[in-house]
GROMACS .gro file of N, CA and C in nm:
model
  270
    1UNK      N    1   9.921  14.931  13.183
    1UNK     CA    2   9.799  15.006  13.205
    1UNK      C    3   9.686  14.920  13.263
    2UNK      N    4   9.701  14.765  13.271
    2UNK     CA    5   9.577  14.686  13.349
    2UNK      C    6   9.621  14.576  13.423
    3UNK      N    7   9.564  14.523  13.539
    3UNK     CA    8   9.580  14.460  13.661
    3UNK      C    9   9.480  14.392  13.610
    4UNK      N   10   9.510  14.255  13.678
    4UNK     CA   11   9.427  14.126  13.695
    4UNK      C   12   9.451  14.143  13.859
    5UNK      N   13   9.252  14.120  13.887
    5UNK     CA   14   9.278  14.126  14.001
    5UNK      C   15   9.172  13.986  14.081
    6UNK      N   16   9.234  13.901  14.194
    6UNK     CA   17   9.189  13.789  14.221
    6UNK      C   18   9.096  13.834  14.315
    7UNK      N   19   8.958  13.780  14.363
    7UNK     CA   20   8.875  13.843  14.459
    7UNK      C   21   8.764  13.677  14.510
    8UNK      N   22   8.824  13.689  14.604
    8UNK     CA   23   8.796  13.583  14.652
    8UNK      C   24   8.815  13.562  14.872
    9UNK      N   25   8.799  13.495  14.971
    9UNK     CA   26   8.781  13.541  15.101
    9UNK      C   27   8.949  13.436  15.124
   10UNK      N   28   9.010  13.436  15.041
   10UNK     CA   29   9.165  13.354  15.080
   10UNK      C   30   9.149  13.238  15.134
   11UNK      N   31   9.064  13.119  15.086
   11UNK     CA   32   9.030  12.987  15.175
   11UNK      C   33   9.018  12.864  15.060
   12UNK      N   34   9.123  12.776  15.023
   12UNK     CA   35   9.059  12.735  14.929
   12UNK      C   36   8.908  12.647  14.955
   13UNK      N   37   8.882  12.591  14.868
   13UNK     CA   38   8.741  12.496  14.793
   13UNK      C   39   8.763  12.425  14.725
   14UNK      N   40   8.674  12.326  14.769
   14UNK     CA   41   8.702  12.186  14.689
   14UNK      C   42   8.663  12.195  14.577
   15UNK      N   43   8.621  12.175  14.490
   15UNK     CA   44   8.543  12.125  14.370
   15UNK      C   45   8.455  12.080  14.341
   16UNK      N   46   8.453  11.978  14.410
   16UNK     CA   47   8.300  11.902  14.440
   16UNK      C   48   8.220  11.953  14.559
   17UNK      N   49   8.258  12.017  14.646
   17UNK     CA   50   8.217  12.075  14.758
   17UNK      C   51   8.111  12.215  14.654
   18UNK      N   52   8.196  12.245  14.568
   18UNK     CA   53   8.136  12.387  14.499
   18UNK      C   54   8.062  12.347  14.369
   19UNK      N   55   8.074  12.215  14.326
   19UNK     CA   56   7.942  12.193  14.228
   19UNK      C   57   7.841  12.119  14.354
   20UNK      N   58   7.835  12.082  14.467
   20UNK     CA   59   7.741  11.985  14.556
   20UNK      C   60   7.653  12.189  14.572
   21UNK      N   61   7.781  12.284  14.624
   21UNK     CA   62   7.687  12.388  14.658
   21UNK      C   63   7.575  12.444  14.564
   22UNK      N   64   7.633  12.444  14.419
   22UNK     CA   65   7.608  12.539  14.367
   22UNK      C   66   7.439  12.454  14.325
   23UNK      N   67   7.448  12.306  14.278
   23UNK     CA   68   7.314  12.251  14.289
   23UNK      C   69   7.239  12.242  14.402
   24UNK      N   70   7.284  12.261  14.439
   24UNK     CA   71   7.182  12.284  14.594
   24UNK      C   72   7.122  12.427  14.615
   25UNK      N   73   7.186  12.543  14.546
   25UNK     CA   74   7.141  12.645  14.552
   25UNK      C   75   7.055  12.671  14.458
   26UNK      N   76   7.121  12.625  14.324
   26UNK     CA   77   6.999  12.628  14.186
   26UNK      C   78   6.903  12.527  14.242
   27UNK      N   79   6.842  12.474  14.283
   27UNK     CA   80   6.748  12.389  14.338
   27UNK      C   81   6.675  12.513  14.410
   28UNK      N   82   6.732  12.533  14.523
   28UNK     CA   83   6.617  12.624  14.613
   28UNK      C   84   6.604  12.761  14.523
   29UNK      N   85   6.664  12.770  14.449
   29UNK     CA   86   6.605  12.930  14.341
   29UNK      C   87   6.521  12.850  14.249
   30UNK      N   88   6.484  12.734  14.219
   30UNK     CA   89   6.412  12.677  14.124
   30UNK      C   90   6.428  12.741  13.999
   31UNK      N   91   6.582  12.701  13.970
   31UNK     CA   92   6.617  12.713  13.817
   31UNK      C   93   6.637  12.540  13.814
   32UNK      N   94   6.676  12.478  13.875
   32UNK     CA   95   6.680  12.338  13.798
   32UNK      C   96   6.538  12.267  13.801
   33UNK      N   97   6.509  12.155  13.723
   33UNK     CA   98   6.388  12.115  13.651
   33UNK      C   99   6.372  12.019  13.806
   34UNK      N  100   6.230  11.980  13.791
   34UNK     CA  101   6.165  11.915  13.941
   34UNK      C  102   6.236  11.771  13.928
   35UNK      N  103   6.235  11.686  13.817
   35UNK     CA  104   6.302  11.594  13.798
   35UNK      C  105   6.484  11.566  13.808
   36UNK      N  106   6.556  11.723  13.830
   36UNK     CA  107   6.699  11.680  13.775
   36UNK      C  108   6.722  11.609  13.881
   37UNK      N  109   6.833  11.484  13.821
   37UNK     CA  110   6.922  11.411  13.927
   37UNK      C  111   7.041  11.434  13.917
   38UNK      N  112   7.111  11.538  13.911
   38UNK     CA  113   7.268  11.619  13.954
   38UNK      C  114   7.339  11.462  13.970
   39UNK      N  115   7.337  11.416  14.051
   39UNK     CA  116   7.410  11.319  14.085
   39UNK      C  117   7.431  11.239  13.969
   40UNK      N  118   7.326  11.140  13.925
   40UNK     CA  119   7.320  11.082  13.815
   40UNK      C  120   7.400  11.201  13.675
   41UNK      N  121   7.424  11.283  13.669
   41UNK     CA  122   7.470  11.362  13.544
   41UNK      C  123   7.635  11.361  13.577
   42UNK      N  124   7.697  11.377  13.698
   42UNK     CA  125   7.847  11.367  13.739
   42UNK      C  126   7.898  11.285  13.632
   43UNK      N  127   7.982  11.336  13.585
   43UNK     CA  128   8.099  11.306  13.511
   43UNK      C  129   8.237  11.318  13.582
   44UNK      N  130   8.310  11.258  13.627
   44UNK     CA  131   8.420  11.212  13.654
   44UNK      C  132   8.561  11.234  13.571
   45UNK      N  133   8.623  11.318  13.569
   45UNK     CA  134   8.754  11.286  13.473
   45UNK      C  135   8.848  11.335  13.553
   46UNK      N  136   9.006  11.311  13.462
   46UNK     CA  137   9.118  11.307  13.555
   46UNK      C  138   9.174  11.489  13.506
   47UNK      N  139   9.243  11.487  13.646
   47UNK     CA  140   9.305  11.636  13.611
   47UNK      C  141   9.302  11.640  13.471
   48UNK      N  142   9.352  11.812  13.416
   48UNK     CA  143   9.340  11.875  13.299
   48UNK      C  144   9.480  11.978  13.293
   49UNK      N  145   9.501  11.998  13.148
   49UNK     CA  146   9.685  12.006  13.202
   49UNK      C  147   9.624  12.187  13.295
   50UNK      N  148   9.550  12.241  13.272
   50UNK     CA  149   9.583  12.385  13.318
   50UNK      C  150   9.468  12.395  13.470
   51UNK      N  151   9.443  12.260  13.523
   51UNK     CA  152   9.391  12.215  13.651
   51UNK      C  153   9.467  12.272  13.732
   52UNK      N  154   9.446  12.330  13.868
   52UNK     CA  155   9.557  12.381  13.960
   52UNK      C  156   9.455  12.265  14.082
   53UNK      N  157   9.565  12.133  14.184
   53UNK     CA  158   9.553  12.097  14.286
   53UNK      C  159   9.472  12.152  14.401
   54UNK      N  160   9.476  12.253  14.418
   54UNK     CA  161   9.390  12.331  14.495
   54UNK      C  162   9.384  12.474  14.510
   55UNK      N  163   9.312  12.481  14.423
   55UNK     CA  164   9.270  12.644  14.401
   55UNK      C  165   9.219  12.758  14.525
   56UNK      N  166   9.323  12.818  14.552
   56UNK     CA  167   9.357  12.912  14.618
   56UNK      C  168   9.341  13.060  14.604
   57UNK      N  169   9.250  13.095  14.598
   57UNK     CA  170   9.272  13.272  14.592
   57UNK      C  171   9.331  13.342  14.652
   58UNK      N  172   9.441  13.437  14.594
   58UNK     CA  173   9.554  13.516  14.608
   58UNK      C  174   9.493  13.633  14.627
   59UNK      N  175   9.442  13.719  14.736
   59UNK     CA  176   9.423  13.832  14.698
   59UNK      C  177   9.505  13.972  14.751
   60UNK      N  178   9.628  13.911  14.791
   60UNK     CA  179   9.673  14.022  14.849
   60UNK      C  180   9.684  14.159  14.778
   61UNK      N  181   9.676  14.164  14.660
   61UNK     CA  182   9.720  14.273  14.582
   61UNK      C  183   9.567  14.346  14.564
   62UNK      N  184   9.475  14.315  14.640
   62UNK     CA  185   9.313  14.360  14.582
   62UNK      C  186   9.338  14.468  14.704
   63UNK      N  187   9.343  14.467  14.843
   63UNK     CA  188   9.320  14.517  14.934
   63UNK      C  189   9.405  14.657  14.946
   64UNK      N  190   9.535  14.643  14.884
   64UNK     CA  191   9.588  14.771  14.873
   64UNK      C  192   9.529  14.841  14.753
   65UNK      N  193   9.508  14.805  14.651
   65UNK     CA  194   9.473  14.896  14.506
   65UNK      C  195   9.321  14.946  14.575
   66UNK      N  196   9.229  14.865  14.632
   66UNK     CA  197   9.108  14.883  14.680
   66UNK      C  198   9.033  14.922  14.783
   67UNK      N  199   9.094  14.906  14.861
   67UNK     CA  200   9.115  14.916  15.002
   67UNK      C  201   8.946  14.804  15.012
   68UNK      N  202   8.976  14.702  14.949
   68UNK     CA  203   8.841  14.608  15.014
   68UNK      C  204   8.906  14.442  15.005
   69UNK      N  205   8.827  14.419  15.115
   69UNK     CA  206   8.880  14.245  15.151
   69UNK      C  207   8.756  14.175  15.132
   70UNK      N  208   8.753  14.117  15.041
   70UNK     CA  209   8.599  13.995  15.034
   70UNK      C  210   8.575  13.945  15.159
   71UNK      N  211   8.431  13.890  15.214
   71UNK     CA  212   8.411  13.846  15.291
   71UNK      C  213   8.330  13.738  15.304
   72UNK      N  214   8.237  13.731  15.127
   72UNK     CA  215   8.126  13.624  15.104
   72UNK      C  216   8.188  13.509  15.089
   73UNK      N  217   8.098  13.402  15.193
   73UNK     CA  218   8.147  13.298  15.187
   73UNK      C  219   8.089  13.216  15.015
   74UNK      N  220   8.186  13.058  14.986
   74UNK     CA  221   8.091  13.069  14.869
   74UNK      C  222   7.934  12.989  14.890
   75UNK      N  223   7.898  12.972  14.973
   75UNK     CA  224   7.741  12.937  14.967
   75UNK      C  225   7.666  13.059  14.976
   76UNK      N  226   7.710  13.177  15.054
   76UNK     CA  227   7.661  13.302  15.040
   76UNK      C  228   7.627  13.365  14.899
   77UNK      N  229   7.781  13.335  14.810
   77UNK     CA  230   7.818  13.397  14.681
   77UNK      C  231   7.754  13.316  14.575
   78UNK      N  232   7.708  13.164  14.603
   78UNK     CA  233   7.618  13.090  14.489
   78UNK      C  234   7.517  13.111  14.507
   79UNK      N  235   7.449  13.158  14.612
   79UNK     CA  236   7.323  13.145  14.689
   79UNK      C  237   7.266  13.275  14.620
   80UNK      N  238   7.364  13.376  14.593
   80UNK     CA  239   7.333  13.516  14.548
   80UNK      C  240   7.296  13.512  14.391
   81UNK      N  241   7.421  13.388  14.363
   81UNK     CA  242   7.398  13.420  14.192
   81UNK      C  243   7.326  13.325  14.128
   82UNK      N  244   7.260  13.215  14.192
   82UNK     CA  245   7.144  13.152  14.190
   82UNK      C  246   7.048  13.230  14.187
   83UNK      N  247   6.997  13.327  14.275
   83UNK     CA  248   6.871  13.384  14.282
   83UNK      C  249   6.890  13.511  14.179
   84UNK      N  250   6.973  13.547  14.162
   84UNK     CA  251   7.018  13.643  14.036
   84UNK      C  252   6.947  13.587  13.947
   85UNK      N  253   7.051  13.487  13.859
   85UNK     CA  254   7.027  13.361  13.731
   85UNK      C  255   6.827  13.354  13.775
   86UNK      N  256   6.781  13.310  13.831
   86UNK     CA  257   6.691  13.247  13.877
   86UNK      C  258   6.549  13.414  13.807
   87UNK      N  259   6.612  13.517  13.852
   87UNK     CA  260   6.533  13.649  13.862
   87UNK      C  261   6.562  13.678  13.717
   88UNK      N  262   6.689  13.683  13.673
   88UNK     CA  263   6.728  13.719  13.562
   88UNK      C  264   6.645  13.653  13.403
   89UNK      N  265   6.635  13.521  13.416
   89UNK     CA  266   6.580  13.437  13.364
   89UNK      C  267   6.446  13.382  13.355
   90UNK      N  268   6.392  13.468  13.387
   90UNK     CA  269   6.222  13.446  13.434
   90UNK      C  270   6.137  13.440  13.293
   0.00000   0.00000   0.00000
């Protein structure tokens, strides 16, 4: 009776590419503090057993149940939920 469904534009992303975005976006929504140094806070560790190499979104099975294909890129999609978080949190 329920589907898991993946929704994503089929491209993977790095990791660090998507925490570099996502502080860069909380920055220009001015949810992070005038002082943070992001950089200085990086923590470093080694894979994790349920880590996947490069995370890939599968979405073939969204477009038939839905008839919709994502298209937000993710600086579009942090950029959105930055200013969300940012509005939300006032």
């Amino acid at each position: 009776p329920y589907a898991v469904y993946t929704i994503g534009i089929q491209k993977p992303e790095k990791l660090l590419d998507f925490v570099q975005i996502l502080s860069e976006e909380l920055d220009r929504a001015g949810v992070l503090p005038e002082n943070n140094d992001f950089e200085a806070d990086k923590e470093y560790v080694a894979m994790q057993p349920d880590d996947v190499p490069v995370p890939y979104p599968d979405t073939s099975a969204l477009a038939p149940a839905f008839g919709y294909q994502p298209r937000t890129t993710l600086r579009e999609g942090l950029r959105n939920f930055a200013e969300w978080y940012a509005e939300f949190y006032k």
